[in-house]
PDB file of C-alpha atoms in Angstrom:
ATOM      1  CA  MET A   1     202.151  66.234  83.160  1.00  0.00           C
ATOM      2  CA  HIS A   2     201.898  64.085  79.588  1.00  0.00           C
ATOM      3  CA  THR A   3     199.963  65.437  76.369  1.00  0.00           C
ATOM      4  CA  ILE A   4     199.088  63.120  73.616  1.00  0.00           C
ATOM      5  CA  SER A   5     199.881  64.416  70.147  1.00  0.00           C
ATOM      6  CA  SER A   6     200.427  61.617  67.939  1.00  0.00           C
ATOM      7  CA  CYS A   7     196.639  60.933  67.548  1.00  0.00           C
ATOM      8  CA  PRO A   8     195.030  62.193  64.089  1.00  0.00           C
ATOM      9  CA  ARG A   9     193.506  65.358  64.088  1.00  0.00           C
ATOM     10  CA  HIS A  10     189.530  64.229  63.412  1.00  0.00           C
ATOM     11  CA  ARG A  11     189.888  62.494  67.158  1.00  0.00           C
ATOM     12  CA  ARG A  12     191.245  64.624  69.228  1.00  0.00           C
ATOM     13  CA  HIS A  13     187.920  66.576  70.215  1.00  0.00           C
ATOM     14  CA  ALA A  14     185.874  63.824  71.852  1.00  0.00           C
ATOM     15  CA  ILE A  15     186.844  61.254  74.911  1.00  0.00           C
ATOM     16  CA  ALA A  16     186.129  58.653  72.383  1.00  0.00           C
ATOM     17  CA  ALA A  17     189.107  59.337  70.357  1.00  0.00           C
ATOM     18  CA  LEU A  18     190.773  59.987  73.529  1.00  0.00           C
ATOM     19  CA  ILE A  19     190.681  56.427  74.445  1.00  0.00           C
ATOM     20  CA  ALA A  20     191.371  55.364  70.561  1.00  0.00           C
ATOM     21  CA  CYS A  21     195.243  57.006  70.832  1.00  0.00           C
ATOM     22  CA  THR A  22     195.432  56.092  74.221  1.00  0.00           C
ATOM     23  CA  ALA A  23     194.866  52.221  73.842  1.00  0.00           C
ATOM     24  CA  SER A  24     196.889  52.631  70.253  1.00  0.00           C
ATOM     25  CA  LEU A  25     200.356  53.377  72.815  1.00  0.00           C
ATOM     26  CA  HIS A  26     199.621  50.083  73.865  1.00  0.00           C
ATOM     27  CA  PHE A  27     199.286  48.281  70.863  1.00  0.00           C
ATOM     28  CA  ALA A  28     200.465  45.345  72.567  1.00  0.00           C
ATOM     29  CA  ALA A  29     197.329  44.929  74.944  1.00  0.00           C
ATOM     30  CA  ALA A  30     194.612  47.081  73.527  1.00  0.00           C
ATOM     31  CA  ASN A  31     192.692  44.213  73.187  1.00  0.00           C
ATOM     32  CA  ALA A  32     193.137  42.998  76.639  1.00  0.00           C
ATOM     33  CA  ALA A  33     193.144  45.484  79.152  1.00  0.00           C
ATOM     34  CA  ASP A  34     191.598  48.869  79.722  1.00  0.00           C
ATOM     35  CA  VAL A  35     194.506  51.588  78.967  1.00  0.00           C
ATOM     36  CA  SER A  36     195.683  53.248  82.311  1.00  0.00           C
ATOM     37  CA  ILE A  37     197.284  56.669  82.313  1.00  0.00           C
ATOM     38  CA  THR A  38     199.274  57.202  85.748  1.00  0.00           C
ATOM     39  CA  LEU A  39     199.105  60.944  86.423  1.00  0.00           C
ATOM     40  CA  PRO A  40     202.380  62.477  88.450  1.00  0.00           C
ATOM     41  CA  PRO A  41     201.829  64.125  91.544  1.00  0.00           C
ATOM     42  CA  GLY A  42     200.200  67.209  91.073  1.00  0.00           C
ATOM     43  CA  GLY A  43     199.554  67.170  87.451  1.00  0.00           C
ATOM     44  CA  GLY A  44     196.925  66.162  85.569  1.00  0.00           C
ATOM     45  CA  PHE A  45     195.743  65.062  82.017  1.00  0.00           C
ATOM     46  CA  SER A  46     195.157  67.325  79.252  1.00  0.00           C
ATOM     47  CA  VAL A  47     193.986  66.857  75.346  1.00  0.00           C
ATOM     48  CA  ARG A  48     195.316  69.978  73.316  1.00  0.00           C
ATOM     49  CA  SER A  49     194.259  70.727  69.536  1.00  0.00           C
ATOM     50  CA  SER A  50     196.784  70.076  67.116  1.00  0.00           C
ATOM     51  CA  GLY A  51     198.762  73.355  67.545  1.00  0.00           C
ATOM     52  CA  GLY A  52     198.447  73.082  71.097  1.00  0.00           C
ATOM     53  CA  THR A  53     197.518  76.124  72.379  1.00  0.00           C
ATOM     54  CA  ASP A  54     193.107  75.037  72.945  1.00  0.00           C
ATOM     55  CA  GLU A  55     192.953  72.449  75.688  1.00  0.00           C
ATOM     56  CA  ARG A  56     189.808  70.590  74.604  1.00  0.00           C
ATOM     57  CA  LEU A  57     190.030  67.999  77.730  1.00  0.00           C
ATOM     58  CA  ARG A  58     191.090  68.231  81.267  1.00  0.00           C
ATOM     59  CA  VAL A  59     191.640  65.374  83.911  1.00  0.00           C
ATOM     60  CA  GLN A  60     192.825  67.077  87.567  1.00  0.00           C
ATOM     61  CA  SER A  61     194.573  65.274  90.038  1.00  0.00           C
ATOM     62  CA  ASP A  62     191.882  65.520  92.228  1.00  0.00           C
ATOM     63  CA  GLY A  63     189.409  63.902  89.738  1.00  0.00           C
ATOM     64  CA  ALA A  64     187.673  66.945  88.620  1.00  0.00           C
ATOM     65  CA  VAL A  65     186.924  66.255  84.547  1.00  0.00           C
ATOM     66  CA  LEU A  66     187.169  69.915  82.914  1.00  0.00           C
ATOM     67  CA  LEU A  67     185.755  70.723  79.059  1.00  0.00           C
ATOM     68  CA  PRO A  68     187.567  73.781  78.802  1.00  0.00           C
ATOM     69  CA  ALA A  69     186.004  74.351  75.213  1.00  0.00           C
ATOM     70  CA  LEU A  70     182.222  73.423  75.811  1.00  0.00           C
ATOM     71  CA  PRO A  71     181.208  76.947  76.227  1.00  0.00           C
ATOM     72  CA  ALA A  72     181.916  78.113  72.687  1.00  0.00           C
ATOM     73  CA  SER A  73     180.552  74.601  71.368  1.00  0.00           C
ATOM     74  CA  PRO A  74     177.023  75.138  69.763  1.00  0.00           C
ATOM     75  CA  GLN A  75     174.075  74.723  71.624  1.00  0.00           C
ATOM     76  CA  GLN A  76     172.765  71.290  71.459  1.00  0.00           C
ATOM     77  CA  GLY A  77     169.161  69.775  72.549  1.00  0.00           C
ATOM     78  CA  GLN A  78     170.264  67.031  74.834  1.00  0.00           C
ATOM     79  CA  LEU A  79     171.229  67.112  78.517  1.00  0.00           C
ATOM     80  CA  ALA A  80     173.973  64.582  79.241  1.00  0.00           C
ATOM     81  CA  CYS A  81     174.455  63.413  82.970  1.00  0.00           C
ATOM     82  CA  PHE A  82     176.566  60.922  84.814  1.00  0.00           C
ATOM     83  CA  ASP A  83     175.813  58.091  87.599  1.00  0.00           C
ATOM     84  CA  GLY A  84     176.831  59.499  90.749  1.00  0.00           C
ATOM     85  CA  ALA A  85     178.333  55.842  91.816  1.00  0.00           C
ATOM     86  CA  SER A  86     180.040  55.064  88.307  1.00  0.00           C
ATOM     87  CA  GLY A  87     180.593  58.331  86.849  1.00  0.00           C
ATOM     88  CA  ARG A  88     178.813  57.168  83.518  1.00  0.00           C
ATOM     89  CA  LEU A  89     177.269  59.557  81.379  1.00  0.00           C
ATOM     90  CA  GLY A  90     174.124  59.331  79.527  1.00  0.00           C
ATOM     91  CA  ASN A  91     170.879  60.621  78.912  1.00  0.00           C
ATOM     92  CA  CYS A  92     169.282  62.452  81.533  1.00  0.00           C
ATOM     93  CA  SER A  93     166.542  60.118  83.580  1.00  0.00           C
ATOM     94  CA  PRO A  94     163.285  63.045  84.134  1.00  0.00           C
ATOM     95  CA  ALA A  95     163.637  63.162  87.376  1.00  0.00           C
ATOM     96  CA  ALA A  96     167.599  64.499  86.770  1.00  0.00           C
ATOM     97  CA  ALA A  97     166.011  66.452  84.284  1.00  0.00           C
ATOM     98  CA  SER A  98     163.420  68.045  87.005  1.00  0.00           C
ATOM     99  CA  ALA A  99     165.978  68.711  89.426  1.00  0.00           C
ATOM    100  CA  LEU A 100     167.660  70.492  87.251  1.00  0.00           C
ATOM    101  CA  ALA A 101     165.188  72.908  87.288  1.00  0.00           C
ATOM    102  CA  GLY A 102     166.005  76.270  89.680  1.00  0.00           C
ATOM    103  CA  PRO A 103     163.763  77.126  91.808  1.00  0.00           C
ATOM    104  CA  THR A 104     160.130  79.257  91.033  1.00  0.00           C
ATOM    105  CA  GLY A 105     161.141  82.786  90.572  1.00  0.00           C
ATOM    106  CA  ALA A 106     159.228  85.683  92.354  1.00  0.00           C
ATOM    107  CA  THR A 107     156.184  86.452  90.241  1.00  0.00           C
ATOM    108  CA  GLY A 108     155.906  89.475  88.379  1.00  0.00           C
ATOM    109  CA  PRO A 109     153.905  92.225  88.882  1.00  0.00           C
ATOM    110  CA  ALA A 110     149.904  91.687  87.028  1.00  0.00           C
ATOM    111  CA  GLY A 111     150.215  93.149  83.628  1.00  0.00           C
ATOM    112  CA  PRO A 112     147.209  95.345  82.638  1.00  0.00           C
ATOM    113  CA  GLY A 113     144.073  93.636  81.960  1.00  0.00           C
ATOM    114  CA  GLY A 114     142.886  92.205  78.740  1.00  0.00           C
ATOM    115  CA  ALA A 115     139.253  93.077  77.191  1.00  0.00           C
ATOM    116  CA  THR A 116     136.300  91.903  78.230  1.00  0.00           C
ATOM    117  CA  GLY A 117     135.668  88.615  76.051  1.00  0.00           C
ATOM    118  CA  ALA A 118     132.133  88.474  75.063  1.00  0.00           C
ATOM    119  CA  THR A 119     129.621  86.675  76.818  1.00  0.00           C
ATOM    120  CA  GLY A 120     128.953  82.705  77.340  1.00  0.00           C
ATOM    121  CA  ALA A 121     126.077  81.296  77.155  1.00  0.00           C
ATOM    122  CA  THR A 122     123.755  80.714  80.661  1.00  0.00           C
ATOM    123  CA  GLY A 123     124.596  77.782  82.166  1.00  0.00           C
ATOM    124  CA  ALA A 124     121.151  75.510  83.868  1.00  0.00           C
ATOM    125  CA  GLN A 125     119.557  76.807  86.557  1.00  0.00           C
ATOM    126  CA  GLY A 126     121.015  75.208  89.439  1.00  0.00           C
ATOM    127  CA  ALA A 127     119.055  73.836  92.354  1.00  0.00           C
ATOM    128  CA  THR A 128     116.583  75.782  94.596  1.00  0.00           C
ATOM    129  CA  GLY A 129     118.672  76.374  97.817  1.00  0.00           C
ATOM    130  CA  ALA A 130     117.312  75.040 101.033  1.00  0.00           C
ATOM    131  CA  THR A 131     114.622  77.867 102.854  1.00  0.00           C
ATOM    132  CA  GLY A 132     117.237  80.206 105.193  1.00  0.00           C
ATOM    133  CA  SER A 133     115.636  80.556 108.364  1.00  0.00           C
ATOM    134  CA  SER A 134     113.334  83.509 109.061  1.00  0.00           C
ATOM    135  CA  GLY A 135     113.920  86.721 109.534  1.00  0.00           C
ATOM    136  CA  ALA A 136     113.255  88.743 113.203  1.00  0.00           C
ATOM    137  CA  THR A 137     109.645  89.693 112.507  1.00  0.00           C
ATOM    138  CA  GLY A 138     109.961  93.684 111.569  1.00  0.00           C
ATOM    139  CA  ALA A 139     108.813  96.871 113.314  1.00  0.00           C
ATOM    140  CA  THR A 140     104.838  97.147 113.131  1.00  0.00           C
ATOM    141  CA  GLY A 141     103.905  99.568 110.164  1.00  0.00           C
ATOM    142  CA  PRO A 142     101.557 103.099 110.677  1.00  0.00           C
ATOM    143  CA  ILE A 143      97.818 101.920 110.878  1.00  0.00           C
ATOM    144  CA  GLY A 144      96.546 102.260 107.578  1.00  0.00           C
ATOM    145  CA  LEU A 145      93.248 104.271 106.767  1.00  0.00           C
ATOM    146  CA  ALA A 146      89.957 102.977 107.590  1.00  0.00           C
ATOM    147  CA  GLY A 147      88.012 100.448 105.224  1.00  0.00           C
ATOM    148  CA  ALA A 148      84.687 101.277 103.637  1.00  0.00           C
ATOM    149  CA  THR A 149      81.549 100.319 105.489  1.00  0.00           C
ATOM    150  CA  GLY A 150      80.836  96.561 104.830  1.00  0.00           C
ATOM    151  CA  PRO A 151      76.907  95.703 104.627  1.00  0.00           C
ATOM    152  CA  ALA A 152      74.752  95.428 107.183  1.00  0.00           C
ATOM    153  CA  GLY A 153      74.307  91.980 109.020  1.00  0.00           C
ATOM    154  CA  PRO A 154      71.202  90.047 109.099  1.00  0.00           C
ATOM    155  CA  GLN A 155      68.961  91.091 111.726  1.00  0.00           C
ATOM    156  CA  GLY A 156      69.704  88.979 115.533  1.00  0.00           C
ATOM    157  CA  LEU A 157      67.501  87.398 117.427  1.00  0.00           C
ATOM    158  CA  GLN A 158      64.669  89.298 119.264  1.00  0.00           C
ATOM    159  CA  GLY A 159      65.552  89.921 122.734  1.00  0.00           C
ATOM    160  CA  VAL A 160      63.463  88.493 125.664  1.00  0.00           C
ATOM    161  CA  MET A 161      60.393  91.141 126.199  1.00  0.00           C
ATOM    162  CA  GLY A 162      60.915  92.980 129.294  1.00  0.00           C
ATOM    163  CA  ALA A 163      58.921  93.553 132.583  1.00  0.00           C
ATOM    164  CA  THR A 164      55.803  95.069 132.144  1.00  0.00           C
ATOM    165  CA  GLY A 165      55.897  98.914 133.496  1.00  0.00           C
ATOM    166  CA  LEU A 166      53.158 100.376 135.590  1.00  0.00           C
ATOM    167  CA  THR A 167      50.018 101.145 134.487  1.00  0.00           C
ATOM    168  CA  GLY A 168      50.036 105.343 133.826  1.00  0.00           C
ATOM    169  CA  ALA A 169      47.431 107.292 135.139  1.00  0.00           C
ATOM    170  CA  ALA A 170      44.009 107.012 134.269  1.00  0.00           C
ATOM    171  CA  GLY A 171      43.534 109.982 131.563  1.00  0.00           C
ATOM    172  CA  ALA A 172      40.715 112.595 132.023  1.00  0.00           C
ATOM    173  CA  THR A 173      36.768 111.521 131.568  1.00  0.00           C
ATOM    174  CA  GLY A 174      36.232 112.687 127.611  1.00  0.00           C
ATOM    175  CA  THR A 175      33.248 114.680 127.295  1.00  0.00           C
ATOM    176  CA  ALA A 176      29.649 113.043 126.735  1.00  0.00           C
ATOM    177  CA  GLY A 177      28.584 111.963 123.723  1.00  0.00           C
ATOM    178  CA  ALA A 178      25.339 112.292 121.942  1.00  0.00           C
ATOM    179  CA  THR A 179      22.870 110.600 122.905  1.00  0.00           C
ATOM    180  CA  GLY A 180      21.540 107.972 120.147  1.00  0.00           C
ATOM    181  CA  ALA A 181      18.125 107.103 119.379  1.00  0.00           C
ATOM    182  CA  THR A 182      16.026 105.492 121.339  1.00  0.00           C
ATOM    183  CA  GLY A 183      16.114 101.648 120.842  1.00  0.00           C
ATOM    184  CA  PRO A 184      13.052  99.294 120.143  1.00  0.00           C
ATOM    185  CA  ALA A 185      11.166  98.350 123.441  1.00  0.00           C
ATOM    186  CA  GLY A 186      12.260  94.929 124.316  1.00  0.00           C
ATOM    187  CA  THR A 187       9.660  91.804 124.997  1.00  0.00           C
ATOM    188  CA  GLY A 188      10.928  90.348 128.373  1.00  0.00           C
ATOM    189  CA  GLY A 189      11.219  92.390 131.734  1.00  0.00           C
ATOM    190  CA  ALA A 190      13.395  95.454 132.751  1.00  0.00           C
ATOM    191  CA  VAL A 191      17.464  95.743 131.559  1.00  0.00           C
ATOM    192  CA  SER A 192      19.679  94.678 133.936  1.00  0.00           C
ATOM    193  CA  ALA A 193      21.794  97.719 135.620  1.00  0.00           C
ATOM    194  CA  VAL A 194      24.440  95.051 136.274  1.00  0.00           C
ATOM    195  CA  SER A 195      26.936  95.618 133.582  1.00  0.00           C
ATOM    196  CA  MET A 196      30.675  97.460 132.319  1.00  0.00           C
ATOM    197  CA  ALA A 197      32.174  98.805 129.687  1.00  0.00           C
ATOM    198  CA  ALA A 198      36.472  99.265 129.943  1.00  0.00           C
ATOM    199  CA  HIS A 199      38.664 100.827 126.767  1.00  0.00           C
ATOM    200  CA  ASN A 200      42.738 101.128 126.497  1.00  0.00           C
ATOM    201  CA  THR A 201      42.449 104.375 124.165  1.00  0.00           C
ATOM    202  CA  ALA A 202      45.873 105.299 124.908  1.00  0.00           C
ATOM    203  CA  GLY A 203      47.671 103.389 122.215  1.00  0.00           C
ATOM    204  CA  SER A 204      49.518 101.390 124.519  1.00  0.00           C
ATOM    205  CA  THR A 205      52.245  99.109 123.851  1.00  0.00           C
ATOM    206  CA  ILE A 206      51.829  95.480 125.013  1.00  0.00           C
ATOM    207  CA  ALA A 207      55.047  93.088 125.437  1.00  0.00           C
ATOM    208  CA  VAL A 208      53.565  89.682 125.085  1.00  0.00           C
ATOM    209  CA  LEU A 209      54.431  86.515 126.339  1.00  0.00           C
ATOM    210  CA  LEU A 210      54.053  83.150 125.180  1.00  0.00           C
ATOM    211  CA  GLY A 211      51.936  82.140 128.583  1.00  0.00           C
ATOM    212  CA  GLY A 212      49.786  85.526 128.050  1.00  0.00           C
ATOM    213  CA  THR A 213      50.032  89.181 128.602  1.00  0.00           C
ATOM    214  CA  ASN A 214      46.984  91.019 129.987  1.00  0.00           C
ATOM    215  CA  VAL A 215      45.472  94.147 128.425  1.00  0.00           C
ATOM    216  CA  PRO A 216      45.233  96.738 130.475  1.00  0.00           C
ATOM    217  CA  MET A 217      42.017  98.877 130.265  1.00  0.00           C
ATOM    218  CA  PRO A 218      42.135 102.250 132.655  1.00  0.00           C
ATOM    219  CA  GLN A 219      40.453 104.521 129.911  1.00  0.00           C
ATOM    220  CA  ALA A 220      36.681 105.472 129.711  1.00  0.00           C
ATOM    221  CA  GLN A 221      35.672 102.841 132.524  1.00  0.00           C
ATOM    222  CA  ASN A 222      31.553 103.078 133.032  1.00  0.00           C
ATOM    223  CA  LEU A 223      31.044 100.000 136.064  1.00  0.00           C
ATOM    224  CA  GLY A 224      27.555  99.406 136.896  1.00  0.00           C
ATOM    225  CA  GLY A 225      25.454  96.869 139.503  1.00  0.00           C
ATOM    226  CA  GLY A 226      28.597  96.496 141.165  1.00  0.00           C
ATOM    227  CA  PHE A 227      31.680  95.411 138.672  1.00  0.00           C
ATOM    228  CA  LEU A 228      35.030  96.153 140.422  1.00  0.00           C
ATOM    229  CA  ALA A 229      38.290  96.834 138.482  1.00  0.00           C
ATOM    230  CA  ASN A 230      41.642  95.893 140.213  1.00  0.00           C
ATOM    231  CA  GLY A 231      44.467  98.377 140.108  1.00  0.00           C
ATOM    232  CA  SER A 232      45.548  97.486 137.145  1.00  0.00           C
ATOM    233  CA  SER A 233      42.618  97.931 135.274  1.00  0.00           C
ATOM    234  CA  ASP A 234      42.798  94.083 133.717  1.00  0.00           C
ATOM    235  CA  VAL A 235      41.078  92.408 135.825  1.00  0.00           C
ATOM    236  CA  PHE A 236      37.026  92.458 136.691  1.00  0.00           C
ATOM    237  CA  THR A 237      35.344  90.990 138.891  1.00  0.00           C
ATOM    238  CA  VAL A 238      31.625  90.001 137.620  1.00  0.00           C
ATOM    239  CA  PRO A 239      28.975  90.926 141.443  1.00  0.00           C
ATOM    240  CA  THR A 240      26.059  88.572 140.853  1.00  0.00           C
ATOM    241  CA  THR A 241      25.496  85.246 139.610  1.00  0.00           C
ATOM    242  CA  GLY A 242      23.511  85.298 136.006  1.00  0.00           C
ATOM    243  CA  ARG A 243      23.811  85.088 132.440  1.00  0.00           C
ATOM    244  CA  TYR A 244      26.091  87.604 130.875  1.00  0.00           C
ATOM    245  CA  ARG A 245      26.974  88.752 126.691  1.00  0.00           C
ATOM    246  CA  VAL A 246      30.765  89.167 127.047  1.00  0.00           C
ATOM    247  CA  LYS A 247      32.013  90.838 124.224  1.00  0.00           C
ATOM    248  CA  TYR A 248      35.638  92.100 123.305  1.00  0.00           C
ATOM    249  CA  ALA A 249      37.465  93.178 120.479  1.00  0.00           C
ATOM    250  CA  MET A 250      41.280  94.660 120.347  1.00  0.00           C
ATOM    251  CA  ARG A 251      43.120  96.737 116.765  1.00  0.00           C
ATOM    252  CA  THR A 252      46.872  96.874 116.562  1.00  0.00           C
ATOM    253  CA  THR A 253      48.859  99.323 114.708  1.00  0.00           C
ATOM    254  CA  ALA A 254      50.957  96.229 112.627  1.00  0.00           C
ATOM    255  CA  SER A 255      49.978  92.609 112.209  1.00  0.00           C
ATOM    256  CA  THR A 256      51.649  89.617 113.588  1.00  0.00           C
ATOM    257  CA  LEU A 257      50.771  86.549 114.767  1.00  0.00           C
ATOM    258  CA  ALA A 258      49.860  86.966 117.954  1.00  0.00           C
ATOM    259  CA  SER A 259      46.594  85.595 119.609  1.00  0.00           C
ATOM    260  CA  ALA A 260      43.932  87.109 121.805  1.00  0.00           C
ATOM    261  CA  ARG A 261      41.722  85.604 124.569  1.00  0.00           C
ATOM    262  CA  VAL A 262      39.209  86.384 127.563  1.00  0.00           C
ATOM    263  CA  LEU A 263      40.316  84.282 130.463  1.00  0.00           C
ATOM    264  CA  ILE A 264      37.705  83.652 132.770  1.00  0.00           C
ATOM    265  CA  ASN A 265      38.701  82.855 136.390  1.00  0.00           C
ATOM    266  CA  GLY A 266      42.066  82.160 135.117  1.00  0.00           C
ATOM    267  CA  ALA A 267      41.029  79.711 132.346  1.00  0.00           C
ATOM    268  CA  SER A 268      40.658  80.159 128.102  1.00  0.00           C
ATOM    269  CA  TYR A 269      37.312  79.908 126.822  1.00  0.00           C
ATOM    270  CA  PRO A 270      37.372  79.354 123.681  1.00  0.00           C
ATOM    271  CA  ALA A 271      34.095  81.095 122.303  1.00  0.00           C
ATOM    272  CA  LEU A 272      36.099  84.095 123.533  1.00  0.00           C
ATOM    273  CA  THR A 273      39.869  82.773 122.107  1.00  0.00           C
ATOM    274  CA  GLU A 274      41.085  83.915 118.800  1.00  0.00           C
ATOM    275  CA  VAL A 275      44.570  81.911 117.135  1.00  0.00           C
ATOM    276  CA  PRO A 276      45.132  83.969 113.459  1.00  0.00           C
ATOM    277  CA  SER A 277      46.539  81.326 110.957  1.00  0.00           C
ATOM    278  CA  THR A 278      48.432  84.483 108.936  1.00  0.00           C
ATOM    279  CA  SER A 279      48.985  87.835 110.306  1.00  0.00           C
ATOM    280  CA  THR A 280      46.669  90.133 111.597  1.00  0.00           C
ATOM    281  CA  ASN A 281      45.741  92.983 113.444  1.00  0.00           C
ATOM    282  CA  ARG A 282      42.063  93.200 114.170  1.00  0.00           C
ATOM    283  CA  TYR A 283      40.636  90.683 117.091  1.00  0.00           C
ATOM    284  CA  LEU A 284      36.918  90.438 118.075  1.00  0.00           C
ATOM    285  CA  GLY A 285      35.046  87.855 119.995  1.00  0.00           C
ATOM    286  CA  GLU A 286      31.533  87.728 121.403  1.00  0.00           C
ATOM    287  CA  THR A 287      29.295  85.137 123.222  1.00  0.00           C
ATOM    288  CA  ILE A 288      26.713  84.784 126.519  1.00  0.00           C
ATOM    289  CA  VAL A 289      27.637  82.472 129.183  1.00  0.00           C
ATOM    290  CA  THR A 290      27.113  81.625 132.769  1.00  0.00           C
ATOM    291  CA  LEU A 291      28.848  83.321 135.350  1.00  0.00           C
ATOM    292  CA  ILE A 292      28.877  82.922 138.973  1.00  0.00           C
ATOM    293  CA  ALA A 293      29.333  86.337 141.536  1.00  0.00           C
ATOM    294  CA  GLY A 294      32.887  86.736 141.806  1.00  0.00           C
ATOM    295  CA  SER A 295      33.771  85.758 138.511  1.00  0.00           C
ATOM    296  CA  THR A 296      36.729  87.142 136.804  1.00  0.00           C
ATOM    297  CA  LEU A 297      37.240  88.675 133.697  1.00  0.00           C
ATOM    298  CA  GLN A 298      40.471  89.330 131.734  1.00  0.00           C
ATOM    299  CA  ALA A 299      41.543  90.241 127.784  1.00  0.00           C
ATOM    300  CA  GLN A 300      44.915  88.965 126.930  1.00  0.00           C
ATOM    301  CA  PHE A 301      47.457  88.764 124.145  1.00  0.00           C
ATOM    302  CA  TYR A 302      49.294  85.447 124.107  1.00  0.00           C
ATOM    303  CA  GLY A 303      51.540  83.170 121.776  1.00  0.00           C
ATOM    304  CA  MET A 304      54.103  84.721 120.772  1.00  0.00           C
ATOM    305  CA  LEU A 305      57.503  86.511 122.413  1.00  0.00           C
ATOM    306  CA  GLY A 306      57.146  89.990 121.226  1.00  0.00           C
ATOM    307  CA  SER A 307      55.228  93.219 121.802  1.00  0.00           C
ATOM    308  CA  VAL A 308      52.222  94.949 119.854  1.00  0.00           C
ATOM    309  CA  THR A 309      50.889  98.535 119.782  1.00  0.00           C
ATOM    310  CA  LEU A 310      47.202  99.331 120.177  1.00  0.00           C
ATOM    311  CA  ASP A 311      45.426 101.495 117.962  1.00  0.00           C
ATOM    312  CA  GLY A 312      44.044 105.171 119.415  1.00  0.00           C
ATOM    313  CA  GLY A 313      40.921 105.472 120.066  1.00  0.00           C
ATOM    314  CA  ALA A 314      39.268 101.924 120.781  1.00  0.00           C
ATOM    315  CA  GLY A 315      42.664 100.099 120.535  1.00  0.00           C
ATOM    316  CA  ALA A 316      40.873  97.498 123.238  1.00  0.00           C
ATOM    317  CA  THR A 317      37.357  96.936 124.320  1.00  0.00           C
ATOM    318  CA  LEU A 318      35.569  94.964 126.668  1.00  0.00           C
ATOM    319  CA  ILE A 319      31.816  94.757 127.300  1.00  0.00           C
ATOM    320  CA  VAL A 320      29.716  92.572 130.606  1.00  0.00           C
ATOM    321  CA  GLU A 321      26.256  93.471 130.459  1.00  0.00           C
ATOM    322  CA  GLN A 322      23.904  90.717 132.468  1.00  0.00           C
ATOM    323  CA  MET A 323      21.023  89.243 130.659  1.00  0.00           C
ATOM    324  CA  ASP A 324      18.759  87.915 133.254  1.00  0.00           C
TER     325      ASP A 324
END
């Protein structure tokens, strides 16, 4: 191995000094060609300090370049790299500098938690999310307490009047009243014995139909000269032809708009008909009419759907007497 020791000392610590010193050995060709140093077999090239004890640069026979004093040199702030193709030294590229970083080490244990920072300002409210699907219906809860009773509703429409019940049995005949005073003497002939009187003194309730309902008069009957009453005591038959005075009276416990009349042979007779314009509970009628034998008479309420209740005592009266 050959050692260069004649170069100036201020150039021994750099590669540039080596090149310049080597060039001075071949001063005849310094500007004509590169300096070439041929290493002996198994030997290397070494640059040492002036005392020859400290090796500064060494090139091995296998091409390895050593800088033995480099670890003791002050640290520098830049990296030096070489080009793999040409062997040129220079600044490292960003990629090379990044490659010099070692693999990421294992994550260290988490440090103790820091103090809680101050609460930040409330952020703006986000948009309302979509409504989720309805959940399953829960079990039925217990029945609550009964609520207070509500006010009474309006009165419903009156129902259809039921059929008239059977006529009750005739009551016992009352005691005869005191004899009235004798009337004035008549101007005509003898009074006819063909006459009748019938009453309803039981305070009966009559179901009234629009077409008419007969009023039974089974009490205090006095039928003379052949007058007849049917089984319900609501139709009376005239025995002989003649002129008759017919009068009736009916009284109810409450005022209604029911009408009243006496039918002759099933037909209304205007003089014996009363159609009130306002509610009433008193009905009266009287006239003289010619009747033939077999004619029928019957007193009725009609003209409404409802019921009326007769007064007790003389609640309903029908009197028919032959005039001549």
